Each structure stands twice: as structure tokens, then as C-alpha cells.
mmCIF file of C-alpha atoms in Angstrom:
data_model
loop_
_atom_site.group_PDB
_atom_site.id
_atom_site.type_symbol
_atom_site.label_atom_id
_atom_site.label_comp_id
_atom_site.label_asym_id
_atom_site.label_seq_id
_atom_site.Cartn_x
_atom_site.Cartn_y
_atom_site.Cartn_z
ATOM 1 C CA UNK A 1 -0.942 -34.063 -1.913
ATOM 2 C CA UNK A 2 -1.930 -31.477 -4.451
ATOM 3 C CA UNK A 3 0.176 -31.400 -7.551
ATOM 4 C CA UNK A 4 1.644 -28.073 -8.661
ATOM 5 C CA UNK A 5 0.930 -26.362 -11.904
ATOM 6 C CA UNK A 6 3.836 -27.719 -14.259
ATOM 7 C CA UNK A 7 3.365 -24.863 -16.525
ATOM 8 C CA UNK A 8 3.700 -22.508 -13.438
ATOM 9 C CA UNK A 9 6.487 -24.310 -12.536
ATOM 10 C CA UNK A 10 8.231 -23.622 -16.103
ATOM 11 C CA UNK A 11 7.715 -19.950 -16.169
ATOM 12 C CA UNK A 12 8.763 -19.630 -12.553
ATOM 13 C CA UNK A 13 12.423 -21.373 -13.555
ATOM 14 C CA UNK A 14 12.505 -19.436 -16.471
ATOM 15 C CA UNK A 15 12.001 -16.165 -14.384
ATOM 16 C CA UNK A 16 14.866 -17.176 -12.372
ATOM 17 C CA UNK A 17 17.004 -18.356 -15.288
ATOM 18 C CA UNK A 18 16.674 -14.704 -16.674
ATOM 19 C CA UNK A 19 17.552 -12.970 -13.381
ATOM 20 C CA UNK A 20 20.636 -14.625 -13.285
ATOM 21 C CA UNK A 21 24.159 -15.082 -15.493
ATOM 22 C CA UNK A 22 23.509 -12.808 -18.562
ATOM 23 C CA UNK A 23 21.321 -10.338 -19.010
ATOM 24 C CA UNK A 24 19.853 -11.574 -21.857
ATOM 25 C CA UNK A 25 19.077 -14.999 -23.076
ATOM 26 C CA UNK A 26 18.189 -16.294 -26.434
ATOM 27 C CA UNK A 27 14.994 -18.829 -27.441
ATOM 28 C CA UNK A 28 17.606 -21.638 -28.044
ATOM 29 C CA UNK A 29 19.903 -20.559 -25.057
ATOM 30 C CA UNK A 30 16.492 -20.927 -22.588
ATOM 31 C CA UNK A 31 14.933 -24.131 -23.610
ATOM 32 C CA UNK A 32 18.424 -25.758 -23.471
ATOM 33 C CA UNK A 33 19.608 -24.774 -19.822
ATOM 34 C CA UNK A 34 15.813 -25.674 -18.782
ATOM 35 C CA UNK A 35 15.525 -28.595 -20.944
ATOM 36 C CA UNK A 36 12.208 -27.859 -23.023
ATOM 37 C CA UNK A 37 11.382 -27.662 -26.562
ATOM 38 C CA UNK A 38 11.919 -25.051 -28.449
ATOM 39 C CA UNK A 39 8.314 -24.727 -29.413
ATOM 40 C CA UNK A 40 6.863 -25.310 -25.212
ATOM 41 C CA UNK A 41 9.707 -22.739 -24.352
ATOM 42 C CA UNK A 42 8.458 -20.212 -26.918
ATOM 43 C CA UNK A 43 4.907 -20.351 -25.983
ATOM 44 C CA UNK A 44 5.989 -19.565 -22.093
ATOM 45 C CA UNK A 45 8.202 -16.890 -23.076
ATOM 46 C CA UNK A 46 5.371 -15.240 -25.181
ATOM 47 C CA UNK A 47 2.684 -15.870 -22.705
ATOM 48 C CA UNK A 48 5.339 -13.731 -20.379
ATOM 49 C CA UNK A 49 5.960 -11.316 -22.709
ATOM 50 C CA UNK A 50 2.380 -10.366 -22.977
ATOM 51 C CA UNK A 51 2.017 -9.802 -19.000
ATOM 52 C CA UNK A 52 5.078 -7.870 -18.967
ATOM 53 C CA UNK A 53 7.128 -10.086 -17.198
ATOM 54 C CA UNK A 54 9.459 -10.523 -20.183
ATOM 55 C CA UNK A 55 10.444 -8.515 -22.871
ATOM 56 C CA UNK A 56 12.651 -9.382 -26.169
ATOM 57 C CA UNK A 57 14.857 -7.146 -27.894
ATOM 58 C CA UNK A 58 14.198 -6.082 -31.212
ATOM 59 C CA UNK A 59 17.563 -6.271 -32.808
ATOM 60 C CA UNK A 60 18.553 -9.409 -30.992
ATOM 61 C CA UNK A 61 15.772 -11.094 -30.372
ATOM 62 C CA UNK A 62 17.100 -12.065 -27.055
ATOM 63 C CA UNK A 63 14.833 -12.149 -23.618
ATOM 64 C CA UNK A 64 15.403 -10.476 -20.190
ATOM 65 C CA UNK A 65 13.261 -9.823 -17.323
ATOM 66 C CA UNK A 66 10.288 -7.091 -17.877
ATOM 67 C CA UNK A 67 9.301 -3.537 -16.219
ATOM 68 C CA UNK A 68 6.995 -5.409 -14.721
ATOM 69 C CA UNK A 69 8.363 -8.192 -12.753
ATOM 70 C CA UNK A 70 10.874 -5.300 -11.800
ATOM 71 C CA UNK A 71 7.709 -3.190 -10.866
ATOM 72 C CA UNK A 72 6.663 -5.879 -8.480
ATOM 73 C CA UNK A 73 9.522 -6.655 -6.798
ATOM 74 C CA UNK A 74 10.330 -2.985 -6.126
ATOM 75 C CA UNK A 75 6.918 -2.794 -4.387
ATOM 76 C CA UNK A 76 7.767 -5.397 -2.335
ATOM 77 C CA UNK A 77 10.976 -4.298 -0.891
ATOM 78 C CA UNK A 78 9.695 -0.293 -0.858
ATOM 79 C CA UNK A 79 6.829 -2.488 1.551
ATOM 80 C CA UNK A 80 9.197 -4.326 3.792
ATOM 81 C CA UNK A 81 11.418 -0.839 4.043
ATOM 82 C CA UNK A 82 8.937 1.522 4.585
ATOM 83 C CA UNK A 83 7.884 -1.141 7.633
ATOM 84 C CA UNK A 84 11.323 -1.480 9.099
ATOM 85 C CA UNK A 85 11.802 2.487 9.165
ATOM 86 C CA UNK A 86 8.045 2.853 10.678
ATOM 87 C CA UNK A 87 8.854 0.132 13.488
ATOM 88 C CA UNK A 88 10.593 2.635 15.723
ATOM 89 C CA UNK A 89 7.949 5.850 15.329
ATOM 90 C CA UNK A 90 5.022 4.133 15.653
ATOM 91 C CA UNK A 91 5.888 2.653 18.969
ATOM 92 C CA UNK A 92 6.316 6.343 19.973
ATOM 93 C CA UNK A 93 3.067 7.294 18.603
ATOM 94 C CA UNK A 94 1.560 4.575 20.207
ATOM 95 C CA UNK A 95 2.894 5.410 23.763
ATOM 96 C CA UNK A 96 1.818 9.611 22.840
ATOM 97 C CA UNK A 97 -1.390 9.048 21.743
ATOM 98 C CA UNK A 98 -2.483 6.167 23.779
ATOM 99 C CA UNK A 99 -3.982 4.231 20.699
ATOM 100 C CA UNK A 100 -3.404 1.791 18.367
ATOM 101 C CA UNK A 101 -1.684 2.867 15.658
ATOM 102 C CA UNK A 102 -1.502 1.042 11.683
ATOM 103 C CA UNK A 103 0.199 1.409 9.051
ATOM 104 C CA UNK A 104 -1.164 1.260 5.449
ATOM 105 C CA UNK A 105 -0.579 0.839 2.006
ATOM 106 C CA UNK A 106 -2.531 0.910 -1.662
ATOM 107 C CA UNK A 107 -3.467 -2.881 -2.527
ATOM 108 C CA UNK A 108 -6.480 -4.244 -4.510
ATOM 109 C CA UNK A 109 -8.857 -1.262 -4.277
ATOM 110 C CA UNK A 110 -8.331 -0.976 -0.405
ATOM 111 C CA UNK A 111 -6.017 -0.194 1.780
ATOM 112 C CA UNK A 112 -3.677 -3.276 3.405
ATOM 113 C CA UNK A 113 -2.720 -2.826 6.976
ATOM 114 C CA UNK A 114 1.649 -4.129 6.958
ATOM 115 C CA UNK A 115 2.154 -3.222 10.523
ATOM 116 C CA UNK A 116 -0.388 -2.713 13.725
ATOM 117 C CA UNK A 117 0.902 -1.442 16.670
ATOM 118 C CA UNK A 118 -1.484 -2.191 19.910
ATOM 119 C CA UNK A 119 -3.031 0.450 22.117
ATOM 120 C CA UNK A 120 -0.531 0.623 25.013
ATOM 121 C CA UNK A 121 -2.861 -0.758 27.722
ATOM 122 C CA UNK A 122 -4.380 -4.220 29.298
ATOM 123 C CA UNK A 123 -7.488 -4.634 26.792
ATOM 124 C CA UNK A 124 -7.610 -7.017 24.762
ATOM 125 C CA UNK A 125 -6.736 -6.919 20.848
ATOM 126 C CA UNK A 126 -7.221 -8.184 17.878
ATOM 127 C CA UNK A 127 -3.494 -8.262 15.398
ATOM 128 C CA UNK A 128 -4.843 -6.108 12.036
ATOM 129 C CA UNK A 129 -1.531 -7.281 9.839
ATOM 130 C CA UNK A 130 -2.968 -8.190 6.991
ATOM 131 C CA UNK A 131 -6.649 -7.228 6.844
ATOM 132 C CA UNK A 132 -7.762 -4.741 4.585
ATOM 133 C CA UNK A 133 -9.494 -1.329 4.939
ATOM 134 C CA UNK A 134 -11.794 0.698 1.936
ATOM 135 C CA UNK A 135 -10.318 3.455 0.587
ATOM 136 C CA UNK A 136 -13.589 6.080 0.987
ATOM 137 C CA UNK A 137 -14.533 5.960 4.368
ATOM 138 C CA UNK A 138 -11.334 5.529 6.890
ATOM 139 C CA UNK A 139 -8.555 7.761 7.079
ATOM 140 C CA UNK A 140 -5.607 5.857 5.995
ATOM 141 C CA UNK A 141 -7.491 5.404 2.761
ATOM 142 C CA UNK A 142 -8.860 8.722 1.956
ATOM 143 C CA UNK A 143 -4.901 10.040 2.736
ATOM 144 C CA UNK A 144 -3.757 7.667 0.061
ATOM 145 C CA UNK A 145 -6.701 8.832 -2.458
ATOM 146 C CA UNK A 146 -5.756 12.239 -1.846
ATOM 147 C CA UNK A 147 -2.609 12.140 -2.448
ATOM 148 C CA UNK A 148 -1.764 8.643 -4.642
ATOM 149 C CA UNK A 149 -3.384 9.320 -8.337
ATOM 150 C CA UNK A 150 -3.477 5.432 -8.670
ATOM 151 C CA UNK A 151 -5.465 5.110 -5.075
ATOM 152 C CA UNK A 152 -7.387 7.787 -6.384
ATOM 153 C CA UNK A 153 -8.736 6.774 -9.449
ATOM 154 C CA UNK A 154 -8.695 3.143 -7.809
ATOM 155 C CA UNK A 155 -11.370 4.858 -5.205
ATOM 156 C CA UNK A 156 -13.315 6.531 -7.936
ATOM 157 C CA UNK A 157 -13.910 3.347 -9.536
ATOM 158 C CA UNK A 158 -14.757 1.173 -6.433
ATOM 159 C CA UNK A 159 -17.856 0.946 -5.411
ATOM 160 C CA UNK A 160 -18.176 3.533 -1.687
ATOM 161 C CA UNK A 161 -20.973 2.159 -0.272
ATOM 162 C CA UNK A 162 -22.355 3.343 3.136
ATOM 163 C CA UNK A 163 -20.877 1.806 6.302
ATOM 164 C CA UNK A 164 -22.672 4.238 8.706
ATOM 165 C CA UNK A 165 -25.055 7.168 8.026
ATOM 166 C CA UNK A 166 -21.160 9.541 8.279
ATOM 167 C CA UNK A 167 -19.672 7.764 5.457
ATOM 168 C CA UNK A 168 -19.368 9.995 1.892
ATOM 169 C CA UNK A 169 -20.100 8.065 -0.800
ATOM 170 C CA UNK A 170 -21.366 10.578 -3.134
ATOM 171 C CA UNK A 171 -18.868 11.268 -6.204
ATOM 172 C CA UNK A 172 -18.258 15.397 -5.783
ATOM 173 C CA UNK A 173 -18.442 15.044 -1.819
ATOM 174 C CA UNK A 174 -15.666 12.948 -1.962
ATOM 175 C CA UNK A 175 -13.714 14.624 -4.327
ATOM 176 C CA UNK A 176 -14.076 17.916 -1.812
ATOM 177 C CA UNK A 177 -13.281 15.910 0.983
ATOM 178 C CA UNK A 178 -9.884 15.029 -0.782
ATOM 179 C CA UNK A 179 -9.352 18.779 -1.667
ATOM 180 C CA UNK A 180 -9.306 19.069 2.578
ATOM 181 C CA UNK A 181 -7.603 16.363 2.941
ATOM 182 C CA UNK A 182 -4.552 17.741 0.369
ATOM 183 C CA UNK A 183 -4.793 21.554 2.228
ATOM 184 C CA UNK A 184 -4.563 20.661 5.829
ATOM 185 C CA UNK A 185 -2.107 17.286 5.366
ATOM 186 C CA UNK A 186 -3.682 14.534 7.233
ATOM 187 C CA UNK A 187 -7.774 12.785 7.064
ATOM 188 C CA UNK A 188 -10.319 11.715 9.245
ATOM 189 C CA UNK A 189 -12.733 9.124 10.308
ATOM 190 C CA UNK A 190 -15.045 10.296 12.776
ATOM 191 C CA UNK A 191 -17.847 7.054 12.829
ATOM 192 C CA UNK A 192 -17.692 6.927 9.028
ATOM 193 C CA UNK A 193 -16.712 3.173 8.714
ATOM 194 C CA UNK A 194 -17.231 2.129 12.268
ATOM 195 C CA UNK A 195 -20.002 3.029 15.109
ATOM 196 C CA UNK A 196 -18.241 4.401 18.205
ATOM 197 C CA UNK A 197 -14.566 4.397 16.653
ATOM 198 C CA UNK A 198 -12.595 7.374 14.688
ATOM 199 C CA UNK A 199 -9.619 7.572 13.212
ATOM 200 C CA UNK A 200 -6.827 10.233 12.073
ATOM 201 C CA UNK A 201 -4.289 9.941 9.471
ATOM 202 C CA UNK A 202 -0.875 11.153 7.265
ATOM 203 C CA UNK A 203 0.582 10.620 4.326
ATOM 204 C CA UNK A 204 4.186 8.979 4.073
ATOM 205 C CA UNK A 205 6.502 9.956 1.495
ATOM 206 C CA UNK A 206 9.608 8.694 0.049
ATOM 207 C CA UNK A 207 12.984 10.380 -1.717
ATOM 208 C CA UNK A 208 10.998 10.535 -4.704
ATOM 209 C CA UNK A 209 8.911 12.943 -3.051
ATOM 210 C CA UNK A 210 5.980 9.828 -3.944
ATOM 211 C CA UNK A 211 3.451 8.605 -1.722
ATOM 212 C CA UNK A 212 4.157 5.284 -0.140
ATOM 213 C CA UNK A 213 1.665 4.512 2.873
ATOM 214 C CA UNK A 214 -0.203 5.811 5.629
ATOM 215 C CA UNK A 215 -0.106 6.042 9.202
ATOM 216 C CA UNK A 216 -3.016 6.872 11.753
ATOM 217 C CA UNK A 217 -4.026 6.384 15.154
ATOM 218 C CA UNK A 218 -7.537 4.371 15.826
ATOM 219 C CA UNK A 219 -9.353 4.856 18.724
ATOM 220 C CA UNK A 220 -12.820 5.238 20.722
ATOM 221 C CA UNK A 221 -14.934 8.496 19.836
ATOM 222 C CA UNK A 222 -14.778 9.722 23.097
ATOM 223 C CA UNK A 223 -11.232 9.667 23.262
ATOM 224 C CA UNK A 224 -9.688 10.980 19.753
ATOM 225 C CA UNK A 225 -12.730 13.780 19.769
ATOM 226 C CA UNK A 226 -13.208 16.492 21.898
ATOM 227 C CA UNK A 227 -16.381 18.676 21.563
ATOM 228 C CA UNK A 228 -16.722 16.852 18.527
ATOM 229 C CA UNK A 229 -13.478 17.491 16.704
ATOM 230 C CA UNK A 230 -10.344 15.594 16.935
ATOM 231 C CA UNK A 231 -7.805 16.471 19.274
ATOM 232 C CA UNK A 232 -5.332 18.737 17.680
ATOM 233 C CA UNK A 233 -2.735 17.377 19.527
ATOM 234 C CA UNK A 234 -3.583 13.706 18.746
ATOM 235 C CA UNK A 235 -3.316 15.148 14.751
ATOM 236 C CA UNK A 236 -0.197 16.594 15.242
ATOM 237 C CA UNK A 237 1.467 13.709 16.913
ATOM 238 C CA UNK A 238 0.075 11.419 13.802
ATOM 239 C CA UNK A 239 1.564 14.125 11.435
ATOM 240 C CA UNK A 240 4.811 14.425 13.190
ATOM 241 C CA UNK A 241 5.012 10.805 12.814
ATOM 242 C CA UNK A 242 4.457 10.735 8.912
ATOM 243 C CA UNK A 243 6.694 13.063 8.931
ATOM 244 C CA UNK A 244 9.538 11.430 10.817
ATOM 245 C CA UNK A 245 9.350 8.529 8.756
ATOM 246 C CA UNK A 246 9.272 10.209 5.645
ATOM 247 C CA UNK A 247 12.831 11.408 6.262
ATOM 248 C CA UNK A 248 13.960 8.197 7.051
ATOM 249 C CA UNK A 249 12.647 7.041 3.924
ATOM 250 C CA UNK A 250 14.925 9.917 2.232
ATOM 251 C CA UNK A 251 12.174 12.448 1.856
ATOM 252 C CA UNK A 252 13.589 16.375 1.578
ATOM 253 C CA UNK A 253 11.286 19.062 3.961
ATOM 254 C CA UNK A 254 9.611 16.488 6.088
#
């Protein structure tokens, strides 16, 4: 059996020392209730500290948990809501459209997929929870670059290589794609990541009026397209989604 990490397992109990009783702790007050020298306790606490996962006050001297930590955790439960409110309108959007429909969010230069919903027919699938998309070539990416400064710069940075002959990697072509992206409200992927397949997607908003995720609709060519351009209706049924969602999430004018 592999033996865990007993430093890890110090500043883990620590963590959860600070998030509960008081507030704030003192040095002496921490290595007591976790039984550690003053000295081993100091050296987690600063380690912490310098990630952002604990701060000190200045006039006290005492610990509590850091922006960070808090940043991190409130990513994780915006996640898990903006999923649960999703659950219901992108079964409809599924049914609509007739494809399989995912929902996205900024992660590690790329964009995560946190729910799939399968094309509503007998063929067989593949579940996408969990696999990750680039930002500068599908649609669910190059909504969050548009409209997310962090996915943004995150996409300038990354390195858009060509998955098809259609994909924009160039630096000012990209940047005007975003521009279109912002003025009409929703991106595509016509063959730009994959052969055969395009793609159409939204932003999602929350009550801050901030971008949280993505939703689009994936699908054969010859189905989103017609005489080469998406279906308008097929874009308005993704947006109307986004939209719907968005309100549940507490967004005003969606």
C-alpha cells in the first residue's frame, strides 16, 4: 500500500483546523490542538501562507484560511451549481436540436466538459464528462475566450496549433474571430477541430453578470449546416438555452 505524504497530511488537518471553531488561530494555539512543534507547525503555516492558502494578521499575528483556498472552493460549488441548473435545459436542447449537447467550463488552458448530454437516438456514444477541449478551435472554447479575460489571455498564451486546415491559429485572426464571436453572442466550429463534425455555442452567465461556462450542441456537418452555414434555428435553440440557464443562475436580461 502506498504511504501518504505526512507533510500533506499536516497541512490538510491544519486547513481543516482553521475552517472550523474560531476564525483565527494563533502559532501556539495550532501546533497544540494538532500536536506538532512549534517550529514543524510554523514552517507548514508559512509554506501555506506563501500559496495563499493562509494568511496571518498583522496586528495579531493570528492565522485563518486565505483568498485562495476560498477562491477554490467557490469554483467548485459555482461548478456543481451551474451543472444542477443546466441538467433540466440541456435535456430540452438535446430533444430540439437532435444532438448531443456539453457543457463547458475554463480549466488548465482548455476547456473541461462537467456534463454531456447524448444525442437523443440509438447510436452509439462515447460519455465526454471529464475530457477536455482547446480553447482556439471548438466553440465552447472560443465563447469562453471571448468573453472570460482569464480564458482569453489563457488562449493567447497556449499554443493553437492546427487540428484541420479550418482551424485559426494565427494571433490577429483569432482575435477578430472573438470580436464576432462578442457581436453576434454565440461561436462556431464548422470542421475546425474535427473532420466531418461542427459545433455551435453560448456563453452562460451568472448574477454577477460573469461568465461561468458554455453550452453547445455537437453534431455531423451535414446536419448542423445547411448550404454551408449553421442552421439558424439550431443557434437560436443553443442561445435560448444559455440564456435560460443564465437566469437560473440569477443573471438580470437573459
Amino acid at each position: 500500500m502506498a504511504r501518504n505524504i505526512q507533510s500533506l497530511e499536516r497541512a490538510a488537518a491544519m486547513l481543516r483546523l482553521l475552517a472550523g471553531g474560531e476564525r483565527r488561530l494563533g502559532l501556539s494555539d495550532i501546533a497544540s490542538a494538532l500536536g506538532l512543534a512549534k517550529g514543524t507547525a510554523h514552517g507548514i503555516l508559512r509554506t501555506l501562507q506563501q500559496e495563499g492558502f493562509v494568511e496571518q494578521d498583522d496586528a495579531s499575528g493570528r492565522y485563518q484560511l486565505g483568498a485562495e483556498l476560498l477562491r477554490l472552493g467557490t469554483t467548485y460549488l459555482d461548478v456543481h451549481e451551474l451543472r444542477a441548473r443546466a441538467l433540466v435545459w440541456t435535456d430540452d436542447l438535446a430533444r430540439s436540436s437532435g444532438e448531443s449537447v456539453h457543457l463547458g467550463v475554463l480549466h488548465q488552458q482548455g476547456v473541461l466538459i462537467v456534463h454531456h448530454v447524448f444525442r437523443p437516438d440509438d447510436s452509439r456514444q462515447v460519455l465526454e464528462i471529464g475530457a477536455m477541449q482547446p480553447l482556439h478551435s471548438t466553440a465552447l472554447g472560443k465563447v469562453l475566450s471571448a468573453y472570460d479575460p482569464v480564458a482569453h489571455s489563457e488562449a493567447l498564451e497556449a499554443d493553437r496549433k492546427p487540428f484541420t486546415d479550418r482551424t485559426v491559429c494565427d494571433l490577429e485572426d483569432f482575435e477578430r474571430l472573438l470580436d464576432v464571436t462578442r457581436a453576434r453572442g454565440y461561436a462556431a466550429d464548422v470542421e475546425e477541430t474535427w473532420e466531418g463534425v461542427a459545433s455551435v455555442a453560448a456563453p452562460i452567465h451568472d448574477r454577477r453578470r460573469m461568465p461561468v461556462g458554455a453550452v453547445g450542441i455537437t453534431g455531423a456537418v451535414e446536419r448542423l449546416c445547411r448550404d454551408g452555414e449553421l442552421r439558424p434555428e439550431l443557434i437560436a435553440a443553443v442561445r435560448d438555452c444559455a440564456r435560460a440557464v443564465s437566469r437560473d443562475l440569477g443573471a438580470a436580461r437573459f
